[in-house]
Coordinates of C-alpha atoms in Angstrom, one line a residue:
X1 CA 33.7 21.1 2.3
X2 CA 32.0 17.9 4.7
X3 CA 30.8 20.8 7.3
X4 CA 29.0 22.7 4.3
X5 CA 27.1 19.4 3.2
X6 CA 26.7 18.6 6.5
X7 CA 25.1 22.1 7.1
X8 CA 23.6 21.9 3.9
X9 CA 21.6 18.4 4.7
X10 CA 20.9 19.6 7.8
X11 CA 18.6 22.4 6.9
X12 CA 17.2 20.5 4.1
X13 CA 16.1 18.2 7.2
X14 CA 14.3 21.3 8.8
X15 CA 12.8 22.1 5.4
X16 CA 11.3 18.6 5.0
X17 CA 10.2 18.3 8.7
X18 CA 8.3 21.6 8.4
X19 CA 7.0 21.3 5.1
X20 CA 5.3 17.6 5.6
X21 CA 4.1 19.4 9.0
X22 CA 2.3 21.9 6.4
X23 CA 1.0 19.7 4.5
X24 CA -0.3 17.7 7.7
X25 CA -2.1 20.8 8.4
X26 CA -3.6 21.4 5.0
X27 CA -4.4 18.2 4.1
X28 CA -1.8 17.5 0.8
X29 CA -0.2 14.5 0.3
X30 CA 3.9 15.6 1.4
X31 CA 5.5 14.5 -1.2
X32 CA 3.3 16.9 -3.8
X33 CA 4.6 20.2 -1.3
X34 CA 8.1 18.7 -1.1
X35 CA 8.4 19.0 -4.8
X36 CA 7.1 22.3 -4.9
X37 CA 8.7 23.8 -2.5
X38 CA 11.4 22.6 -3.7
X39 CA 11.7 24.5 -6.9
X40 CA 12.1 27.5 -5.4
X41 CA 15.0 25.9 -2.9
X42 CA 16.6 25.3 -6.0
X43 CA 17.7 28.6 -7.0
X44 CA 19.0 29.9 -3.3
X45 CA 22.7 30.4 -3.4
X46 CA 23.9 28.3 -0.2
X47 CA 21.7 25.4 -1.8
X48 CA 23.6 25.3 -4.7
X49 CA 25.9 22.4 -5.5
X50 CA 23.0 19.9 -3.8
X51 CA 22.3 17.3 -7.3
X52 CA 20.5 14.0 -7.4
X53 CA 23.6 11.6 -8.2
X54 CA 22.5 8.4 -9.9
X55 CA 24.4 5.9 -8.2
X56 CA 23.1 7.6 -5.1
X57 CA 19.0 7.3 -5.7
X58 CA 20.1 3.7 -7.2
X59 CA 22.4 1.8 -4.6
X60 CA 21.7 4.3 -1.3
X61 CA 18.0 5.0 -1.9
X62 CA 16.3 2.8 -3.5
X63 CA 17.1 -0.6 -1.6
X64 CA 15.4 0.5 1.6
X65 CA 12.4 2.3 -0.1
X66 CA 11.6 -1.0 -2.2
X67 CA 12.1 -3.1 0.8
X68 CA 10.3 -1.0 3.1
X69 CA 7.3 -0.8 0.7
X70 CA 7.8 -4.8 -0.3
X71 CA 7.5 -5.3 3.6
X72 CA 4.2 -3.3 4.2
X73 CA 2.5 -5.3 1.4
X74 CA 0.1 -7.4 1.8
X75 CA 1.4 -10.8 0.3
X76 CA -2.6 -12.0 0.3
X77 CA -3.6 -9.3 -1.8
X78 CA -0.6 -9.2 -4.2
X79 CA -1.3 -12.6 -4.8
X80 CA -4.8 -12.5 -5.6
X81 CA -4.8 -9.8 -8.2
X82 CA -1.1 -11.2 -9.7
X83 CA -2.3 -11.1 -13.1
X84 CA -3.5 -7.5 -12.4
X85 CA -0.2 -6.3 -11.3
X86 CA 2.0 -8.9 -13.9
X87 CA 0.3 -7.2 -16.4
X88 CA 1.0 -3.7 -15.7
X89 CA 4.3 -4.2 -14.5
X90 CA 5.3 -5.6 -17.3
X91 CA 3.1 -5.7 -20.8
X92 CA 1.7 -2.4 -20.1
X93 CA 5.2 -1.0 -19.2
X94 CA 6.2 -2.5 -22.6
X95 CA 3.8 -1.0 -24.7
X96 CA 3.7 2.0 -23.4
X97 CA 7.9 2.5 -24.3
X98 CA 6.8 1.7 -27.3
X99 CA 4.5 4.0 -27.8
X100 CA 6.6 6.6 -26.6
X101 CA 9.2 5.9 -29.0
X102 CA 7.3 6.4 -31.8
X103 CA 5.6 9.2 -30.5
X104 CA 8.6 11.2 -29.8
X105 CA 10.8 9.8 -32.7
X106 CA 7.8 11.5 -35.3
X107 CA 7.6 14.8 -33.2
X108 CA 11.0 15.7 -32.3
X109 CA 13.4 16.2 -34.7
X110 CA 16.5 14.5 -34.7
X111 CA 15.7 12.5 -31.9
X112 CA 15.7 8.4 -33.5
X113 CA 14.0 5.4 -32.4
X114 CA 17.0 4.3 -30.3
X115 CA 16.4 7.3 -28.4
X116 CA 12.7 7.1 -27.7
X117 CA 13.1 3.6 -26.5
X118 CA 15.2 5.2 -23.9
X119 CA 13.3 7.9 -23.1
X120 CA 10.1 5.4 -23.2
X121 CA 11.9 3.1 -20.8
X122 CA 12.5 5.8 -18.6
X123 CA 9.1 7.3 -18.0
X124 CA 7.0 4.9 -18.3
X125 CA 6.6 2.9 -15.0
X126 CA 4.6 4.7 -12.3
X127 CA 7.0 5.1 -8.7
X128 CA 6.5 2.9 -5.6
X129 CA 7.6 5.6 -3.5
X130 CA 5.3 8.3 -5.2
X131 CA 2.3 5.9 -5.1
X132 CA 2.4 4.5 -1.5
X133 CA 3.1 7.7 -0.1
X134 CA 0.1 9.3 -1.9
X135 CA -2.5 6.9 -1.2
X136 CA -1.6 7.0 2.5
X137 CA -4.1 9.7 3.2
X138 CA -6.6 8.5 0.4
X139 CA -9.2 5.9 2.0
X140 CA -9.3 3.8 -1.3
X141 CA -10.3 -0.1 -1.7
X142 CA -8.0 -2.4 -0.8
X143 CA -8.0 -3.8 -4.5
X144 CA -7.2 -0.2 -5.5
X145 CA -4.0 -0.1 -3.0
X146 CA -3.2 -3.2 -3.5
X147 CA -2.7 -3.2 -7.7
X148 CA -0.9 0.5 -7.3
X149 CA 1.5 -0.7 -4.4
X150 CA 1.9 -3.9 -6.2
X151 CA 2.3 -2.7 -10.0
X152 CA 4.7 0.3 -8.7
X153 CA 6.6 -2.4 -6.8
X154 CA 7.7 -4.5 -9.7
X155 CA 7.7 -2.4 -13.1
X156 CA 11.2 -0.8 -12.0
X157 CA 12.7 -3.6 -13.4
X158 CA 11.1 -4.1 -16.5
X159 CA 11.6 -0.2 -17.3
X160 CA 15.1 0.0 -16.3
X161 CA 15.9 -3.5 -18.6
X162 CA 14.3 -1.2 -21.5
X163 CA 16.5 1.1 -20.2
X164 CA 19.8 -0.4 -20.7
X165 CA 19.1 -2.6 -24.1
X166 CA 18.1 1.4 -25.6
X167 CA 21.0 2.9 -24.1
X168 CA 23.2 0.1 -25.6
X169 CA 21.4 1.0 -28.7
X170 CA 22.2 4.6 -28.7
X171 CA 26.0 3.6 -27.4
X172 CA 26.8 1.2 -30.2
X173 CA 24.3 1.6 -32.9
X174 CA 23.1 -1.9 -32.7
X175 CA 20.0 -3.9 -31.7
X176 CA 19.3 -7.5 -31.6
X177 CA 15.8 -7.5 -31.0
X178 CA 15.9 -11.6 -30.0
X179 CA 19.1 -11.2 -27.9
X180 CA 17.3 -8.2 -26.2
X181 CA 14.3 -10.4 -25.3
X182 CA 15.7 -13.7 -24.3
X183 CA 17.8 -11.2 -22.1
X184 CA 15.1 -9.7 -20.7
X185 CA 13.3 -12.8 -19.4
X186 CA 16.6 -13.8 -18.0
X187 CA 17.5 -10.3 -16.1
X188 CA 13.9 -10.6 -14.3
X189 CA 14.1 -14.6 -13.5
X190 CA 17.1 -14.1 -12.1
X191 CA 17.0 -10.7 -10.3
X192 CA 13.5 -13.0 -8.7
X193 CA 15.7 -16.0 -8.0
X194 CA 18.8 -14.2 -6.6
X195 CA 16.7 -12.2 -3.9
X196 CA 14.9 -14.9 -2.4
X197 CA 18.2 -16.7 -2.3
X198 CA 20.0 -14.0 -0.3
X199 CA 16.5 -13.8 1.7
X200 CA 16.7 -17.6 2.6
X201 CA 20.1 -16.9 3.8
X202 CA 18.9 -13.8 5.7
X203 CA 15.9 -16.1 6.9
X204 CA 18.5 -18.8 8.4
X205 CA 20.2 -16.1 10.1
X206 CA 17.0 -14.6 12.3
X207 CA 15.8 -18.1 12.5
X208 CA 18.6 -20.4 14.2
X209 CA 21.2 -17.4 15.4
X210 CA 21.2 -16.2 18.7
X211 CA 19.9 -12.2 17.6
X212 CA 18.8 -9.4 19.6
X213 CA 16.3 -7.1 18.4
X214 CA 19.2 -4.6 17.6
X215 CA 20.9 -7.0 15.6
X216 CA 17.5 -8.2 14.0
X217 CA 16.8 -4.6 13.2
X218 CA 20.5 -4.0 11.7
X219 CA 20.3 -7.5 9.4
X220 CA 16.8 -5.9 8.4
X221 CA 18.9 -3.0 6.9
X222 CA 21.5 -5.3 5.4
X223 CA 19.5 -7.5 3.7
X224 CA 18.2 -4.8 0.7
X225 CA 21.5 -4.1 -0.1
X226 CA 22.8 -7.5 -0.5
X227 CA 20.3 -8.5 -2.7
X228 CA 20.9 -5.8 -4.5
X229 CA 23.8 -5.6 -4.9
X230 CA 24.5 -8.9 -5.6
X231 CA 21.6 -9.0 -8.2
X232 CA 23.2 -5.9 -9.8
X233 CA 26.9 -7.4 -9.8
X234 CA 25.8 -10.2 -11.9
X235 CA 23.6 -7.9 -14.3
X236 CA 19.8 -9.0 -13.5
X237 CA 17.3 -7.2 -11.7
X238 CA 18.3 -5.7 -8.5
X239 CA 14.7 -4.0 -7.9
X240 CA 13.5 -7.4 -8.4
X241 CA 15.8 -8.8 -6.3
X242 CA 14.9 -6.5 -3.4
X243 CA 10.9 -6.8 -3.9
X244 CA 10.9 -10.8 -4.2
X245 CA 13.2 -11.4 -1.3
X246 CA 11.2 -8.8 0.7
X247 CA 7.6 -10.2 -0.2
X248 CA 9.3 -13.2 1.1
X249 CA 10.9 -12.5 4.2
X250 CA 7.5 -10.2 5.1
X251 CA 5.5 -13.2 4.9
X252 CA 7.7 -15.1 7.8
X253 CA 8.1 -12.0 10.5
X254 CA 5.8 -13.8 13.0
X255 CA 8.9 -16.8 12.7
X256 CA 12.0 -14.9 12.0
X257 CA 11.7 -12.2 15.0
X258 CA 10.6 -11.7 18.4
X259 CA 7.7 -9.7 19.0
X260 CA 10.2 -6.9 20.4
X261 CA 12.1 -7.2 17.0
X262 CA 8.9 -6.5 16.0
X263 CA 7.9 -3.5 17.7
X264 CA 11.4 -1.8 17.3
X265 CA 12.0 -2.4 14.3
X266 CA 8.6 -1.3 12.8
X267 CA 9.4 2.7 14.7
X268 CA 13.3 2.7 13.3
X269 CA 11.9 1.6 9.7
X270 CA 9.0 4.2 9.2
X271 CA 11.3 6.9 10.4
X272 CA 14.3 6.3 8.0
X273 CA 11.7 5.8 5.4
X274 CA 10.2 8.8 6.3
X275 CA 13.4 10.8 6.0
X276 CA 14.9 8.8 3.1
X277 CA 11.2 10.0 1.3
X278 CA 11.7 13.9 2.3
X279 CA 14.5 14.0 0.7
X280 CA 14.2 12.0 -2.6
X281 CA 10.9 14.5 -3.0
X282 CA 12.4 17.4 -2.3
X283 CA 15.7 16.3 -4.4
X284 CA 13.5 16.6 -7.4
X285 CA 12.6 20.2 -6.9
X286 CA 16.4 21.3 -6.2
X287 CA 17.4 19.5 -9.4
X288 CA 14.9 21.7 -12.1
X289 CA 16.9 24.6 -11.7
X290 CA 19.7 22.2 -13.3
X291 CA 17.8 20.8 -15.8
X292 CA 16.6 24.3 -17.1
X293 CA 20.3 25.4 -17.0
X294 CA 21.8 22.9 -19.3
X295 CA 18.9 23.0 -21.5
X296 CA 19.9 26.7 -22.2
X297 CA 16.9 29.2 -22.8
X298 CA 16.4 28.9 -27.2
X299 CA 15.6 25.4 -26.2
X300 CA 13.3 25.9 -23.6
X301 CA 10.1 26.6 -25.4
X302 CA 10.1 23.7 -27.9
X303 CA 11.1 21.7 -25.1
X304 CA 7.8 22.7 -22.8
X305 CA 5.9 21.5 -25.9
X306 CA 7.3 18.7 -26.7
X307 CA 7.1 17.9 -22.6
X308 CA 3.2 18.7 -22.6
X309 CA 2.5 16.1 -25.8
X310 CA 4.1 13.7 -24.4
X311 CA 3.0 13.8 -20.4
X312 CA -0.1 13.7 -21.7
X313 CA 0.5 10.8 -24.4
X314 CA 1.9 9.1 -21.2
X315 CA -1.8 9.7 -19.2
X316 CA -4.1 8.7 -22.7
X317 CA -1.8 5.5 -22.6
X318 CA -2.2 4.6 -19.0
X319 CA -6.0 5.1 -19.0
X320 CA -6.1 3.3 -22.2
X321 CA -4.1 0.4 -20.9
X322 CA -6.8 0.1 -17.5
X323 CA -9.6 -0.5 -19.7
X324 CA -7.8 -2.3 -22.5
X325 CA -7.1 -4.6 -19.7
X326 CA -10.5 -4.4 -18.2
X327 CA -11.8 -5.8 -21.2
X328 CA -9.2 -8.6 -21.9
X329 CA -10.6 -9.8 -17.9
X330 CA -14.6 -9.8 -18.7
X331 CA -13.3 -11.9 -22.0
X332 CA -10.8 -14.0 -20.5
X333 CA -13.1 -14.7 -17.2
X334 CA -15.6 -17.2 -19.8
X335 CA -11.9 -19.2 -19.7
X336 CA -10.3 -19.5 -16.3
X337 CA -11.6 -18.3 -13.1
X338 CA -10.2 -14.8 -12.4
X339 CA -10.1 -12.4 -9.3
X340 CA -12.7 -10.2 -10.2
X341 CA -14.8 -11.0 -13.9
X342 CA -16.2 -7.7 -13.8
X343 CA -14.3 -4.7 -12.3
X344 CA -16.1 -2.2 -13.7
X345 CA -15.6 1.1 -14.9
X346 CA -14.7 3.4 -11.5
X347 CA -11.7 1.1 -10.5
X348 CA -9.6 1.4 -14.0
X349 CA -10.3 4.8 -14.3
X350 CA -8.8 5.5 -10.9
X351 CA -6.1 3.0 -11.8
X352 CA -5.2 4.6 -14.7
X353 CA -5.0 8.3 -13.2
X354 CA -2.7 6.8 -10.3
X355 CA 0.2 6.9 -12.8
X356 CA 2.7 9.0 -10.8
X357 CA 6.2 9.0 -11.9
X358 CA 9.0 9.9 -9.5
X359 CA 12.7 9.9 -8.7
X360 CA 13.8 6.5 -10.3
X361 CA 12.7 8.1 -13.5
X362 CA 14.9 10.8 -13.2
X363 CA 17.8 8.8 -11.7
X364 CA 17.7 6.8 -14.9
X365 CA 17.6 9.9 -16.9
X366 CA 20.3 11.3 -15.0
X367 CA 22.4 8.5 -15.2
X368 CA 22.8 8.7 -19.0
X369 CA 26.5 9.7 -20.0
X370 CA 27.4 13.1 -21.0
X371 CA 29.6 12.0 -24.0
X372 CA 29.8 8.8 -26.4
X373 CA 32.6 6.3 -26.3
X374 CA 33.6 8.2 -29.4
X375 CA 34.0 11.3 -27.3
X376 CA 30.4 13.3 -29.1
X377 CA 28.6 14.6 -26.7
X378 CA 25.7 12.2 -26.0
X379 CA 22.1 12.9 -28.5
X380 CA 19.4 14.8 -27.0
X381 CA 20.3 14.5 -23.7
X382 CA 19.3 17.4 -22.0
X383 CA 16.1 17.4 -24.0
X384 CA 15.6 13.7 -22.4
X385 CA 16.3 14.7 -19.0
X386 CA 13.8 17.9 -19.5
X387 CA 11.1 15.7 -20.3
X388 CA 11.5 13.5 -17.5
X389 CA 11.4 16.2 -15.0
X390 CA 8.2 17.7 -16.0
X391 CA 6.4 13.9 -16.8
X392 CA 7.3 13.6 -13.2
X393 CA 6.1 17.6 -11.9
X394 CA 3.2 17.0 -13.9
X395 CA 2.0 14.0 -12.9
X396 CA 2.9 13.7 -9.8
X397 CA 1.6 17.5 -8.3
X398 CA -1.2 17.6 -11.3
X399 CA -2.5 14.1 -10.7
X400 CA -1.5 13.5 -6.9
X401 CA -3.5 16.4 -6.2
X402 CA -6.7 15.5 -8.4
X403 CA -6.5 12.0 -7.5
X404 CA -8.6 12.5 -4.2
X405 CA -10.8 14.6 -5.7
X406 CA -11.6 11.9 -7.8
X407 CA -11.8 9.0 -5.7
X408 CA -14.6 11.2 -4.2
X409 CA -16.5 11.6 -7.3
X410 CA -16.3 8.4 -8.3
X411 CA -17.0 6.9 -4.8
X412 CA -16.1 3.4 -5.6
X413 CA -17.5 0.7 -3.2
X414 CA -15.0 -1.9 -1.7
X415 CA -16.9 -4.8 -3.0
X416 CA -13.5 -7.4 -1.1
X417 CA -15.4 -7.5 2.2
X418 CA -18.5 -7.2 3.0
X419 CA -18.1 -5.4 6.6
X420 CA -16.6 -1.9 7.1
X421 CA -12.9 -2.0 8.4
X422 CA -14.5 -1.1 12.0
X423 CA -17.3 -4.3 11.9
X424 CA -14.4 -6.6 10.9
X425 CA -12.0 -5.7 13.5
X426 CA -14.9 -6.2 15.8
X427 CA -15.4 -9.5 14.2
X428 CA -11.7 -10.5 14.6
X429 CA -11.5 -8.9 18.6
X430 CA -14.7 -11.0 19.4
X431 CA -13.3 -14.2 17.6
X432 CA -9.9 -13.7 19.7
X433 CA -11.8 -13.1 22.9
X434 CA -14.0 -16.3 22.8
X435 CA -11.1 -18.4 21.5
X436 CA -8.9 -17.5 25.0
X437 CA -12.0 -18.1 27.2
X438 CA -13.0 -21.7 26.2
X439 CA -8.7 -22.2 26.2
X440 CA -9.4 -21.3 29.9
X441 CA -12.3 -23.1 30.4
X442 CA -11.5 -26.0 29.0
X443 CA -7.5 -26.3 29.7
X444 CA -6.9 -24.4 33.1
X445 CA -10.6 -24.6 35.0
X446 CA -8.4 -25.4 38.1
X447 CA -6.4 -21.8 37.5
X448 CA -9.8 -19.9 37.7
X449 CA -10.3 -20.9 41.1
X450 CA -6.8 -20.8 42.6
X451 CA -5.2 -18.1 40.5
X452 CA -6.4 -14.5 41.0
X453 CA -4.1 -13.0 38.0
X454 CA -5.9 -15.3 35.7
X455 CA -9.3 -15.3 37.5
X456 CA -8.9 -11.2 36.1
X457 CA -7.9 -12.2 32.5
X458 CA -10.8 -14.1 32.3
X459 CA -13.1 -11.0 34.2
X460 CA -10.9 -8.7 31.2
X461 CA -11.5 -11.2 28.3
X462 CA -15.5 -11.4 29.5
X463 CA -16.1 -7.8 29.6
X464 CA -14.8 -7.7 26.4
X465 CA -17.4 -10.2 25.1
X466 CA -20.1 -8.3 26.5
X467 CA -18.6 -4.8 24.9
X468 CA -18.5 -6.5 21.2
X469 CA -21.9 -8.0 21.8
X470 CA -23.2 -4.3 22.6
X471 CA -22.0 -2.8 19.6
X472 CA -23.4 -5.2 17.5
X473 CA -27.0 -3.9 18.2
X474 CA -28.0 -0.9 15.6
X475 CA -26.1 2.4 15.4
X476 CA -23.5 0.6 17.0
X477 CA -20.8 2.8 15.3
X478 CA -22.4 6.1 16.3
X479 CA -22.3 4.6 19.9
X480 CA -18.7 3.2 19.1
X481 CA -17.5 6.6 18.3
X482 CA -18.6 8.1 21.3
X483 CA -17.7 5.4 23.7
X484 CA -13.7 5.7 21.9
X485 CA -14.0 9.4 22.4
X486 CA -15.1 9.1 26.0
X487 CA -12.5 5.8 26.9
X488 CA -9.7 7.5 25.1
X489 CA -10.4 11.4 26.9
X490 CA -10.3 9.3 30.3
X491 CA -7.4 6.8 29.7
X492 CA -5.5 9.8 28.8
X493 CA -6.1 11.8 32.1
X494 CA -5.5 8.7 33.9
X495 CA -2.4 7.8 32.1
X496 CA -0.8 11.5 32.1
X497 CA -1.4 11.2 36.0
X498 CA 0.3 7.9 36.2
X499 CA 3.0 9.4 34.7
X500 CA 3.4 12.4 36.5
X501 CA 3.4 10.2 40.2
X502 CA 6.2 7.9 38.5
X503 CA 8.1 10.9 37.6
X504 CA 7.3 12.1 41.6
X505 CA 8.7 8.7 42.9
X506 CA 11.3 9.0 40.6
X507 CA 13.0 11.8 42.9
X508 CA 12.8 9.9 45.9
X509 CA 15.9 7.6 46.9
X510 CA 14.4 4.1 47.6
X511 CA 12.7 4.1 43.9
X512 CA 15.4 2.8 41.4
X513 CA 15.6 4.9 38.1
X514 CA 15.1 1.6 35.9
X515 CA 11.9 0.7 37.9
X516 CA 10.5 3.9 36.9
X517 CA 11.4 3.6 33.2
X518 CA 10.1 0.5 33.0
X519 CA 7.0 1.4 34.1
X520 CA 6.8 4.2 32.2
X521 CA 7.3 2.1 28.9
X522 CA 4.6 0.2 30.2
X523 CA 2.7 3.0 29.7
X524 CA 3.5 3.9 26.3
X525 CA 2.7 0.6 24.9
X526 CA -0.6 0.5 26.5
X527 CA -1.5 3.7 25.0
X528 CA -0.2 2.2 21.4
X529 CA -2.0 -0.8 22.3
X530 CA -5.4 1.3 22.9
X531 CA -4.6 3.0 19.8
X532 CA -4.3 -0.6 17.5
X533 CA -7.2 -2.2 19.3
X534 CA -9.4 0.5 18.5
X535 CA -8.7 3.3 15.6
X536 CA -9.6 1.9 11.9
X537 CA -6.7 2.0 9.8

């Protein structure tokens, strides 16, 4: 039985690696063809038996995804459109339950209020994973990322609260609408309070232990699941947990770890991310098959209708909720001084069709009991868990795939900086450079003379001045272009050479193996140093 899901995972591996290499090729977001070609995956015989177990996505999954996507956000930009975010993460994730409920408790029959608070707090919050992966190959604003990464980040926990107080509901037959909301204000303190606890701890640890990078890196995998777990085993927020004590600990990498903690860690990170993202996406194809089965085929039909109304109740809502919001800013601007007083038309209604849901939806959805305490079987269930899988097909392949389309349309200035990405990091470079030459001027004038190694970190830091100062005369980005195409066609040639001599001297006996691997290393992170100092990310 191991050997067949070891088999199994295995050429689900193969399938993910060639699949995003696909959509490399044809431009699409990977986690849109993952999805898809996962559907048909779903029905092959040796494939069968492969479902999305909640306590899985929940404690295995989602820890690293949140943490990894907490770590990579800017804690500058979250924090200057807060309200932005707050507001969708929770209020909008609110209201939108709501309005779920009472949508689906007037369409469907038999399905109560209970019921469409549950499925409400299920597929309302947009997924972090879904998001960030998707807007990786959109060039966007950095507002636009930032409220998307952000929003996705966070409304996980208010959704999943919903969640439980509506599947308590269902369950007992009661609801206590004040217990429910002093409740929820204390789940999300605490989950808040609990991570950057565990993250101080974590914090104390990199900071006054003796670590290695490869312990650095293994704490870094440690410390998601302790804050969530230990969120969890006291009832709050674990998502909250994870995101708060991973915003935190971001914000003190340059302190905590070494530069080659650093460097390592950021390689072993995107790749488990990587492959913990190709198969959560391609999960969700393999599971429809499963969904379809237990819904039975008399129920199919109403159930496509009733998924369509809804999905696109879900989308009205969203949109509805970006410029309901834009218009509580330009009023509330007159007040107190906010980000941005007038954002506009483009940004919300990009905003607003960025609402991709993904696999926490349908882990909550999945995790939803088969049978009551009384021993029923448990209302609507497979219904629910229908829904939820084609709010998340729809949005995520319908929308995912439009959503560039539409950036394009719109063409929405970034109205944060005034430079393009290129000017500023030519801004910064030439900043950097003139800072270490009057160090040297001013602190080690008796090294320029004496010293030849830092006589030519001066001659290196002076032809970079001069460089900068070229580029800033007009069409300097044409001329940039073609001087990066040039330097980078040439470095390579020399670099490949270098390589192939070190492998030559590498046969002979007086050249130690280590030596050469060194240098070769060398090597590599001089290319990924070209690579940083000069491509626009």
């Amino acid at each position: 039985m191991l050997h067949h899901v070891i088999l199994q995972c295995t050429c689900l591996l193969a399938v993910i690696l060639f699949v995003v290499m696909l959509a490399q090729k044809i431009k699409i977001a990977y986690p849109i063809l993952l999805v898809l070609v996962g559907l048909p995956l779903g029905f092959v015989p040796f494939l069968k038996g492969i479902e999305i177990q909640p306590d899985l996505i929940f404690v295995i999954f989602l820890p690293p995804l949140l943490y990894e996507s907490a770590w990579n956000t800017s804690w500058k930009d979250f924090w200057k459109w807060r309200r932005v975010i707050s507001s969708f993460a929770f209020l909008i994730v609110i209201l939108t339950s709501c309005l779920i409920a009472f949508v689906s408790n007037s369409l469907i029959a038999g399905f109560t209020l209970p019921l469409g608070f549950l499925l409400g707090g299920i597929i309302s919050p947009p997924d972090a994973v879904s998001a960030s992966s998707i807007l990786k190959n959109i060039k966007v604003p950095k507002r636009f990322i930032a409220i998307v990464e952000g929003e996705s980040l966070m409304n996980d926990a208010s959704s999943l609260v919903i969640f439980r107080f509506a599947l308590a509901a269902v369950i007992t037959g009661k609801f206590a609408f004040g217990q429910a909301a002093l409740s929820f204000v204390l789940v999300i303190v605490m989950g808040v309070v609990i991570g950057l606890a565990v993250a101080l701890i974590f914090y104390t640890i990199h900071r006054w232990l003796p670590t290695t990078a490869n312990i650095d890196i293994i704490l870094t995998f440690i410390t998601p699941y302790a804050m969530y777990m230990a969120a969890e085993e006291f009832h709050f927020s674990g998502v909250l947990a994870v995101v708060s004590g991973g915003l935190f600990l971001s914000s003190q990498r340059h302190v905590i770890l070494s530069y080659r903690s650093r460097l390592q860690g950021i390689n072993v990170w995107e790749t488990v991310a990587f492959v913990l993202n190709g198969f959560v996406f391609i999960l969700i194809g393999l599971e429809f098959p499963v969904v379809i089965k237990a819904l039975g085929p008399d129920g199919l039909k109403p159930a496509i209708n009733y998924s369509l109304i809804i999905t696109g109740v879900l989308i009205v809502a969203r949109l509805a909720s970006t410029y309901g919001a834009t218009i509580f800013t330009i009023f509330i601007s007159r007040y107190i001084t906010t980000a941005d007083p007038s954002p506009g038309w483009k940004g919300p209604l990009l905003l607003g069709w960025a609402g991709m849901r993904g696999v926490v939806s349908l882990a909550a959805a999945l995790s939803i009991p088969e049978l009551l305490p009384s021993g029923a079987a448990f209302p609507q269930r497979n219904l629910i868990l229908f829904i939820t899988f084609v709010v998340i097909m729809f949005t995520l392949v319908v929308q995912g795939l439009t959503l560039p389309i539409l950036v394009k349309l719109v063409n929405m200035p970034d109205r944060d900086y005034i430079g393009s990405p290129e000017q500023q990091k030519q801004l910064v470079r030439k900043k950097l450079s003139k800072l270490a030459l009057q160090i040297l001027e001013d602190k080690y004038a008796d090294h320029l003379t004496g010293n030849d190694m830092v006589k030519a970190f001066k001659l290196r830091l002076s032809a970079d001045m001069e460089l900068l100062k070229d580029w800033e005369q007009e069409n300097s980005e044409q001329r940039a272009d073609s001087f990066y195409h040039d330097y980078r066609m040439i470095l390579n040639d020399v670099m490949n050479q270098q390589r192939t001599l070190l492998l030559t001297l590498n046969k002979k006996e007086n050249i130690s193996d280590d030596i050469v691997k060194q240098q070769l290393d060398l090597l590599d992170l001089e290319e990924e140093k070209f690579r940083q100092h000069f491509e626009v990310v």
